[in-house]
GROMACS .gro file of C-alpha atoms in nm:
model
  286
    1MET     CA    1   1.389   3.998   0.232
    2THR     CA    2   1.543   4.344   0.225
    3THR     CA    3   1.559   4.581   0.522
    4LEU     CA    4   1.331   4.883   0.491
    5ASP     CA    5   1.526   5.140   0.288
    6HIS     CA    6   1.290   5.439   0.288
    7LYS     CA    7   1.089   5.630   0.547
    8ILE     CA    8   0.714   5.565   0.570
    9ASP     CA    9   0.441   5.778   0.730
   10PHE     CA   10   0.080   5.672   0.769
   11ALA     CA   11  -0.256   5.788   0.901
   12VAL     CA   12  -0.574   5.596   0.982
   13VAL     CA   13  -0.930   5.730   0.998
   14LEU     CA   14  -1.177   5.514   1.191
   15SER     CA   15  -1.537   5.544   1.303
   16VAL     CA   16  -1.703   5.434   1.627
   17THR     CA   17  -2.080   5.379   1.645
   18LYS     CA   18  -2.245   5.281   1.974
   19ALA     CA   19  -1.928   5.120   2.111
   20ASN     CA   20  -1.661   5.173   2.374
   21PRO     CA   21  -1.340   5.195   2.170
   22ASN     CA   22  -1.105   5.210   2.471
   23GLY     CA   23  -1.229   5.216   2.830
   24ASP     CA   24  -1.043   5.410   3.099
   25PRO     CA   25  -0.993   5.187   3.409
   26LEU     CA   26  -0.937   5.496   3.625
   27ASN     CA   27  -1.280   5.634   3.529
   28GLY     CA   28  -1.518   5.339   3.563
   29ASN     CA   29  -1.422   5.208   3.216
   30ARG     CA   30  -1.586   5.505   3.046
   31PRO     CA   31  -1.452   5.575   2.696
   32ARG     CA   32  -1.130   5.774   2.717
   33GLN     CA   33  -1.182   6.146   2.683
   34ASN     CA   34  -0.950   6.445   2.722
   35TYR     CA   35  -1.032   6.762   2.916
   36ASP     CA   36  -1.174   6.928   2.604
   37GLY     CA   37  -1.424   6.646   2.549
   38TYR     CA   38  -1.247   6.479   2.256
   39GLY     CA   39  -1.238   6.100   2.253
   40GLU     CA   40  -0.909   5.913   2.269
   41ILE     CA   41  -0.780   5.562   2.201
   42SER     CA   42  -0.440   5.492   2.354
   43ASP     CA   43  -0.146   5.385   2.141
   44VAL     CA   44  -0.119   5.073   2.361
   45ALA     CA   45  -0.475   4.969   2.267
   46LEU     CA   46  -0.404   5.028   1.898
   47LYS     CA   47  -0.086   4.819   1.912
   48ARG     CA   48  -0.283   4.542   2.081
   49LYS     CA   49  -0.527   4.534   1.789
   50ILE     CA   50  -0.241   4.540   1.538
   51ARG     CA   51  -0.075   4.248   1.717
   52ASN     CA   52  -0.402   4.053   1.711
   53ARG     CA   53  -0.447   4.111   1.340
   54LEU     CA   54  -0.088   4.004   1.270
   55MET     CA   55  -0.150   3.686   1.470
   56ASP     CA   56  -0.458   3.620   1.255
   57MET     CA   57  -0.230   3.661   0.954
   58GLY     CA   58   0.003   3.391   1.087
   59GLU     CA   59   0.281   3.612   1.222
   60SER     CA   60   0.476   3.522   1.537
   61ILE     CA   61   0.395   3.767   1.820
   62PHE     CA   62   0.575   3.799   2.154
   63VAL     CA   63   0.325   4.009   2.355
   64GLN     CA   64   0.009   3.798   2.335
   65SER     CA   65  -0.307   3.866   2.535
   66ASN     CA   66  -0.440   3.592   2.761
   67ASP     CA   67  -0.763   3.559   2.563
   68LYS     CA   68  -0.584   3.530   2.229
   69LYS     CA   69  -0.280   3.309   2.280
   70ALA     CA   70  -0.125   3.104   2.002
   71ASP     CA   71   0.092   2.891   2.231
   72GLN     CA   72   0.090   2.728   2.576
   73PHE     CA   73   0.296   2.990   2.759
   74ASN     CA   74   0.140   3.191   3.043
   75SER     CA   75   0.402   3.466   3.067
   76LEU     CA   76   0.652   3.659   2.859
   77ARG     CA   77   0.936   3.498   3.056
   78GLU     CA   78   0.819   3.148   2.962
   79ARG     CA   79   0.785   3.247   2.598
   80ALA     CA   80   1.133   3.399   2.591
   81ASP     CA   81   1.298   3.110   2.779
   82ALA     CA   82   1.152   2.858   2.534
   83ASN     CA   83   1.339   3.018   2.242
   84PRO     CA   84   1.672   2.835   2.194
   85GLU     CA   85   1.838   3.129   2.017
   86LEU     CA   86   1.771   3.357   2.314
   87GLU     CA   87   1.906   3.093   2.550
   88LYS     CA   88   2.219   3.064   2.336
   89ALA     CA   89   2.265   3.443   2.343
   90LEU     CA   90   2.249   3.449   2.724
   91LYS     CA   91   2.533   3.197   2.742
   92SER     CA   92   2.752   3.401   2.510
   93LYS     CA   93   3.044   3.570   2.687
   94GLU     CA   94   3.065   3.861   2.441
   95ASN     CA   95   2.787   4.096   2.328
   96SER     CA   96   2.520   3.880   2.492
   97ASN     CA   97   2.268   4.167   2.512
   98GLU     CA   98   2.314   4.253   2.145
   99LEU     CA   99   2.283   3.887   2.042
  100TYR     CA  100   1.973   3.852   2.262
  101ALA     CA  101   1.808   4.155   2.099
  102ASP     CA  102   1.894   4.030   1.748
  103ALA     CA  103   1.747   3.687   1.820
  104ALA     CA  104   1.428   3.838   1.964
  105CYS     CA  105   1.382   4.061   1.660
  106LYS     CA  106   1.419   3.764   1.425
  107ALA     CA  107   1.174   3.556   1.628
  108TRP     CA  108   0.885   3.799   1.676
  109PHE     CA  109   0.721   4.051   1.444
  110ASP     CA  110   0.608   4.288   1.719
  111VAL     CA  111   0.956   4.306   1.876
  112ARG     CA  112   1.121   4.418   1.553
  113SER     CA  113   0.828   4.656   1.488
  114PHE     CA  114   0.742   4.823   1.821
  115GLY     CA  115   1.044   4.725   2.028
  116GLN     CA  116   1.033   4.554   2.367
  117VAL     CA  117   1.190   4.570   2.712
  118PHE     CA  118   1.313   4.228   2.828
  119ALA     CA  119   1.351   4.261   3.205
  120PHE     CA  120   1.346   3.925   3.382
  121LYS     CA  121   1.479   3.843   3.729
  122GLY     CA  122   1.710   3.551   3.791
  123GLY     CA  123   2.033   3.446   3.954
  124SER     CA  124   2.334   3.258   3.819
  125GLY     CA  125   2.340   3.456   3.497
  126LYS     CA  126   1.972   3.394   3.416
  127GLY     CA  127   1.862   3.753   3.471
  128VAL     CA  128   1.783   3.955   3.160
  129SER     CA  129   1.786   4.331   3.105
  130VAL     CA  130   1.770   4.407   2.735
  131GLY     CA  131   1.589   4.691   2.558
  132VAL     CA  132   1.493   4.702   2.190
  133ARG     CA  133   1.382   5.026   2.021
  134GLY     CA  134   1.138   4.957   1.741
  135PRO     CA  135   1.105   5.156   1.417
  136VAL     CA  136   0.723   5.174   1.418
  137SER     CA  137   0.572   5.455   1.626
  138ILE     CA  138   0.196   5.496   1.682
  139HIS     CA  139   0.021   5.809   1.810
  140THR     CA  140  -0.285   5.817   2.035
  141ALA     CA  141  -0.604   5.831   1.830
  142THR     CA  142  -0.818   6.144   1.884
  143SER     CA  143  -1.172   6.216   1.771
  144VAL     CA  144  -1.235   6.494   1.520
  145ASN     CA  145  -1.522   6.635   1.730
  146PRO     CA  146  -1.600   6.616   2.102
  147ILE     CA  147  -1.782   6.289   2.175
  148ASP     CA  148  -2.109   6.218   2.354
  149ILE     CA  149  -2.098   5.927   2.600
  150THR     CA  150  -2.415   5.733   2.687
  151SER     CA  151  -2.423   5.532   3.011
  152MET     CA  152  -2.671   5.263   3.108
  153GLN     CA  153  -2.717   5.045   3.412
  154ILE     CA  154  -2.716   4.671   3.343
  155THR     CA  155  -2.883   4.400   3.553
  156LYS     CA  156  -2.885   4.022   3.579
  157SER     CA  157  -3.181   3.784   3.580
  158VAL     CA  158  -3.024   3.484   3.758
  159ASN     CA  159  -2.849   3.416   4.090
  160SER     CA  160  -2.472   3.386   4.079
  161GLU     CA  161  -2.464   3.161   4.388
  162PRO     CA  162  -2.710   2.892   4.510
  163GLY     CA  163  -2.950   2.985   4.790
  164LYS     CA  164  -3.306   3.075   4.875
  165ASP     CA  165  -3.262   3.448   4.867
  166LYS     CA  166  -3.262   3.622   4.532
  167GLY     CA  167  -2.937   3.802   4.461
  168SER     CA  168  -2.908   4.167   4.372
  169ASP     CA  169  -3.023   4.254   4.020
  170THR     CA  170  -2.766   4.530   3.979
  171MET     CA  171  -2.448   4.436   3.791
  172GLY     CA  172  -2.295   4.769   3.698
  173MET     CA  173  -2.274   5.025   3.421
  174LYS     CA  174  -2.198   5.013   3.051
  175HIS     CA  175  -2.075   5.313   2.855
  176ARG     CA  176  -2.057   5.382   2.484
  177VAL     CA  177  -1.974   5.650   2.231
  178ASP     CA  178  -2.285   5.719   2.023
  179PHE     CA  179  -2.073   5.824   1.725
  180GLY     CA  180  -1.720   5.945   1.678
  181LEU     CA  181  -1.474   5.979   1.393
  182TYR     CA  182  -1.118   5.924   1.512
  183ARG     CA  183  -0.776   5.952   1.347
  184PHE     CA  184  -0.427   5.846   1.443
  185TYR     CA  185  -0.085   5.875   1.286
  186GLY     CA  186   0.231   5.670   1.272
  187SER     CA  187   0.576   5.648   1.116
  188ILE     CA  188   0.843   5.390   1.037
  189ASN     CA  189   1.202   5.495   1.100
  190THR     CA  190   1.466   5.344   0.871
  191GLN     CA  191   1.760   5.381   1.109
  192LEU     CA  192   1.583   5.173   1.373
  193ALA     CA  193   1.455   4.934   1.105
  194GLU     CA  194   1.817   4.855   1.016
  195LYS     CA  195   1.888   4.767   1.379
  196THR     CA  196   1.585   4.538   1.426
  197GLY     CA  197   1.575   4.387   1.076
  198PHE     CA  198   1.233   4.535   0.990
  199THR     CA  199   1.184   4.472   0.616
  200ASN     CA  200   0.984   4.612   0.325
  201GLU     CA  201   0.771   4.297   0.345
  202ASP     CA  202   0.703   4.368   0.714
  203ALA     CA  203   0.584   4.718   0.619
  204GLU     CA  204   0.336   4.569   0.372
  205LYS     CA  205   0.202   4.332   0.638
  206LEU     CA  206   0.164   4.622   0.881
  207LYS     CA  207  -0.031   4.816   0.618
  208GLN     CA  208  -0.263   4.519   0.565
  209ALA     CA  209  -0.316   4.491   0.942
  210LEU     CA  210  -0.415   4.860   0.960
  211VAL     CA  211  -0.671   4.822   0.682
  212THR     CA  212  -0.834   4.525   0.862
  213LEU     CA  213  -0.776   4.658   1.214
  214PHE     CA  214  -1.113   4.567   1.367
  215GLU     CA  215  -1.179   4.235   1.194
  216ASN     CA  216  -1.220   3.948   1.440
  217ASP     CA  217  -1.225   4.199   1.729
  218SER     CA  218  -1.588   4.200   1.839
  219SER     CA  219  -1.688   4.202   2.206
  220SER     CA  220  -1.973   4.318   2.428
  221ALA     CA  221  -1.820   4.668   2.433
  222ARG     CA  222  -1.747   4.664   2.058
  223PRO     CA  223  -2.020   4.472   1.872
  224GLU     CA  224  -1.944   4.348   1.522
  225GLY     CA  225  -1.954   4.640   1.278
  226SER     CA  226  -1.950   4.911   1.546
  227MET     CA  227  -1.587   5.003   1.474
  228GLU     CA  228  -1.472   5.053   1.118
  229VAL     CA  229  -1.157   5.162   0.939
  230VAL     CA  230  -1.264   5.435   0.697
  231LYS     CA  231  -0.933   5.519   0.528
  232VAL     CA  232  -0.563   5.439   0.554
  233CYS     CA  233  -0.320   5.694   0.410
  234TRP     CA  234   0.025   5.550   0.337
  235TRP     CA  235   0.310   5.781   0.237
  236GLU     CA  236   0.636   5.629   0.111
  237HIS     CA  237   0.933   5.866   0.091
  238ASN     CA  238   1.213   5.819  -0.161
  239SER     CA  239   1.498   5.831   0.094
  240LYS     CA  240   1.593   5.701   0.437
  241LEU     CA  241   1.551   6.038   0.609
  242GLY     CA  242   1.238   6.130   0.415
  243GLN     CA  243   1.161   6.421   0.188
  244TYR     CA  244   0.950   6.599   0.452
  245SER     CA  245   0.905   6.586   0.827
  246SER     CA  246   0.642   6.349   0.966
  247ALA     CA  247   0.454   6.645   1.117
  248LYS     CA  248   0.421   6.812   0.778
  249VAL     CA  249   0.312   6.487   0.614
  250HIS     CA  250   0.053   6.408   0.880
  251ARG     CA  251  -0.104   6.753   0.834
  252LEU     CA  252  -0.188   6.656   0.475
  253LEU     CA  253  -0.490   6.470   0.610
  254GLU     CA  254  -0.773   6.717   0.668
  255ILE     CA  255  -1.107   6.617   0.817
  256LYS     CA  256  -1.382   6.878   0.847
  257PRO     CA  257  -1.743   6.825   0.964
  258GLU     CA  258  -2.002   6.947   0.716
  259VAL     CA  259  -2.284   6.969   0.972
  260ASP     CA  260  -2.301   7.100   1.328
  261ASP     CA  261  -2.380   6.763   1.486
  262PRO     CA  262  -2.228   6.484   1.271
  263LYS     CA  263  -2.385   6.142   1.314
  264SER     CA  264  -2.202   5.939   1.049
  265THR     CA  265  -1.887   5.933   0.837
  266ASP     CA  266  -2.085   6.088   0.552
  267ASP     CA  267  -2.116   6.408   0.757
  268PHE     CA  268  -1.741   6.473   0.721
  269ASN     CA  269  -1.528   6.592   0.433
  270ILE     CA  270  -1.203   6.391   0.429
  271THR     CA  271  -0.926   6.538   0.211
  272VAL     CA  272  -0.572   6.412   0.156
  273ASN     CA  273  -0.357   6.697   0.026
  274GLU     CA  274  -0.030   6.650  -0.162
  275LEU     CA  275   0.334   6.752  -0.131
  276GLU     CA  276   0.558   6.775  -0.434
  277GLY     CA  277   0.738   6.449  -0.507
  278LEU     CA  278   0.570   6.252  -0.226
  279LYS     CA  279   0.341   5.967  -0.329
  280VAL     CA  280   0.043   5.866  -0.118
  281GLU     CA  281  -0.168   5.552  -0.131
  282VAL     CA  282  -0.520   5.603   0.002
  283ILE     CA  283  -0.691   5.275   0.090
  284ASN     CA  284  -1.058   5.250   0.184
  285GLY     CA  285  -1.148   5.021   0.473
  286LEU     CA  286  -1.319   4.689   0.410
   0.00000   0.00000   0.00000
């Protein structure tokens, strides 16, 4: 496998229909929204979904969620300590941090993609403080139009605890975005790819994960089919530094509503413009 030898930019267009794409814990788990009323999905949430898809594809992932673990470890420390190559790096008297980072990048796809901070306490030389900068950067997703949020009160029909008295019916609130078209951007940096060992094959796997981003991701807040990848735009430059800046490339994607109150993806005109000498692959979602 060859290390990535050319810069890559990408953009993803996704739709949300009667779902909560990313709840804000500081605002009663309402869908994230900026001060201008536009919906947002954090880059952390997007990376979580990418990690989950890569796990479904059989890749080894370091930062696993508790409800989607592929091993028996209950913490990042346990997962790291169980890797013999990382243990060997800690015992090395020279360049132990560099050896530790190299071993972590070889072991886990998400470490060599997004980077990771390994900060574990411990005495007698067991403490770890190693940072890895990853080549893949992901922006926060933002809706094309301001979103409308619908809230509803939910109740229960059974008692949670035994007893004669009937418990309270009130459980809480659920919130959803009626419809929103979101987009987010990303890039893959070749200089950092050389340091982490991110390969051309890894880039292809990342692209596949983006196309299938919401497969096997259903929940009460995101019912099956409520979130959909509409398009993935994938630009591959012909050099390590890239022919154009990422900002200029990302602006090639234009999304304009064709009606005043769009209710579906069909109500938008999605155009991918071109720059001389830069190839783009436009992939429709599943």
